[in-house]
XYZ file of C-alpha atoms in Angstrom:
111
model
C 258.576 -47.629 46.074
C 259.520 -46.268 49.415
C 257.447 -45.610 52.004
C 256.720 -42.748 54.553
C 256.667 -43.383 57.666
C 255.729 -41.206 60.879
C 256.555 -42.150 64.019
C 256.682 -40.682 67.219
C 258.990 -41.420 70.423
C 261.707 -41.845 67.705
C 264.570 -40.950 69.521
C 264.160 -44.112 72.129
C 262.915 -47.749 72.755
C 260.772 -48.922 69.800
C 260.232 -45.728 68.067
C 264.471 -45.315 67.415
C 264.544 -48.860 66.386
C 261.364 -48.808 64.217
C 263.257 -45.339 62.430
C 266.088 -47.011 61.859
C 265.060 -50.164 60.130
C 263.102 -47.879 58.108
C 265.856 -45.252 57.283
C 267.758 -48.739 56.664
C 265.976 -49.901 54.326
C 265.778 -46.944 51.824
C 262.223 -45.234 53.290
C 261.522 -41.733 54.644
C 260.537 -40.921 57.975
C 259.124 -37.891 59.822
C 260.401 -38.730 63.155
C 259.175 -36.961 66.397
C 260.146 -36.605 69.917
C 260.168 -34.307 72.500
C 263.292 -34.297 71.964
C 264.713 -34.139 68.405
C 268.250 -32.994 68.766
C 268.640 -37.024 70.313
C 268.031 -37.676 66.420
C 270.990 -35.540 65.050
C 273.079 -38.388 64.549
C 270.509 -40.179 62.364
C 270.447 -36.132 60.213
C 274.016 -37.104 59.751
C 273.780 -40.212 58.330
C 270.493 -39.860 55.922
C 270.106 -36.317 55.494
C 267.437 -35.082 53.518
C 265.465 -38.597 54.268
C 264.916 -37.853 58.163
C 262.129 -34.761 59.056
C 263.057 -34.528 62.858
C 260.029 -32.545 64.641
C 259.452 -32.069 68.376
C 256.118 -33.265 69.355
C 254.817 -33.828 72.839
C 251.914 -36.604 71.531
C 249.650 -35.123 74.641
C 249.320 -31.579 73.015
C 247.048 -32.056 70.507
C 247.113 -28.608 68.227
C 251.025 -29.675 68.091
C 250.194 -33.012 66.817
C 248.545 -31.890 64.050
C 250.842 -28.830 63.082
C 253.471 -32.007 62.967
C 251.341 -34.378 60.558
C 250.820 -30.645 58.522
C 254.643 -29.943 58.484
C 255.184 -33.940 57.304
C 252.687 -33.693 54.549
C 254.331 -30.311 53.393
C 257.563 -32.110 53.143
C 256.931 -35.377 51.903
C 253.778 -35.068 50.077
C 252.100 -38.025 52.265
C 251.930 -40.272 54.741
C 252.484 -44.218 54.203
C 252.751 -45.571 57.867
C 252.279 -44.039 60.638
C 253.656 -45.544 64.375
C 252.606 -43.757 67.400
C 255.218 -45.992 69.996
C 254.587 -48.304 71.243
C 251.788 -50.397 70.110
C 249.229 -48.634 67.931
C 249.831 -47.795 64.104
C 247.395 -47.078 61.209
C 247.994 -46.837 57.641
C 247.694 -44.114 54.915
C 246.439 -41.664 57.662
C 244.518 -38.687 56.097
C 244.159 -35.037 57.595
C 240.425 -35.675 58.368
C 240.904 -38.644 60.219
C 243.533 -36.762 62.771
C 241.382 -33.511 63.019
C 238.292 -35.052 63.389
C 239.204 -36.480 67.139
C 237.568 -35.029 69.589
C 240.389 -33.707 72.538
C 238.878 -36.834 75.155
C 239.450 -39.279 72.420
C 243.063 -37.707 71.210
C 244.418 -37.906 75.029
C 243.255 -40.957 75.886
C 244.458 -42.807 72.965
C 247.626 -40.960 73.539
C 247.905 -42.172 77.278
C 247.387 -45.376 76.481
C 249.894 -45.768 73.636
């Protein structure tokens, strides 16, 4: 069974080569940047199994519109990869709403 991945910084460094190993190799991914038209060429080649969203990681409210907008499409989330070193697994709505805005920006600075 696939998985579903969501990572952010996809369209650079880590994050592009951690979506493309995982388009590769037959999963989805919702992949974010703050710049998503830098992913078109990955729309081109897997269509429907790319989400491309813009998502500054800092702005909190956005991060969790994205996470809403990948659950709407995909129906979960498997993997998730916030570039470049921290990741957690089968990430629920709860769990990313219930940070408090000190916690959310500081593990966001770090990552």
């Amino acid at each position: 069974m696939s998985k579903i991945w969501f990572i952010t910084g996809a369209n650079r460094g880590f994050g592009r080569i951690w979506t493309e190993a995982a388009l590769a190799r037959g999963d989805k991914v919702v992949a974010t940047s703050r710049r998503p038209d830098a992913l078109q060429d990955l729309v081109e080649n897997y269509g429907d199994a790319i989400l491309p969203l813009e998502l500054d990681v800092t702005d909190r409210n956005r991060a969790i519109a994205a996470v809403v907008e990948a659950l709407d499409a995909f129906g979960r989330l498997d993997v998730v990869s916030t570039t470049p070193v921290t990741a957690c697994l089968a990430l629920s709505r709860k769990c990313l709403t219930s940070r408090s805005e000190t916690r959310w920006k500081s593990t966001s600075l770090v990552s």
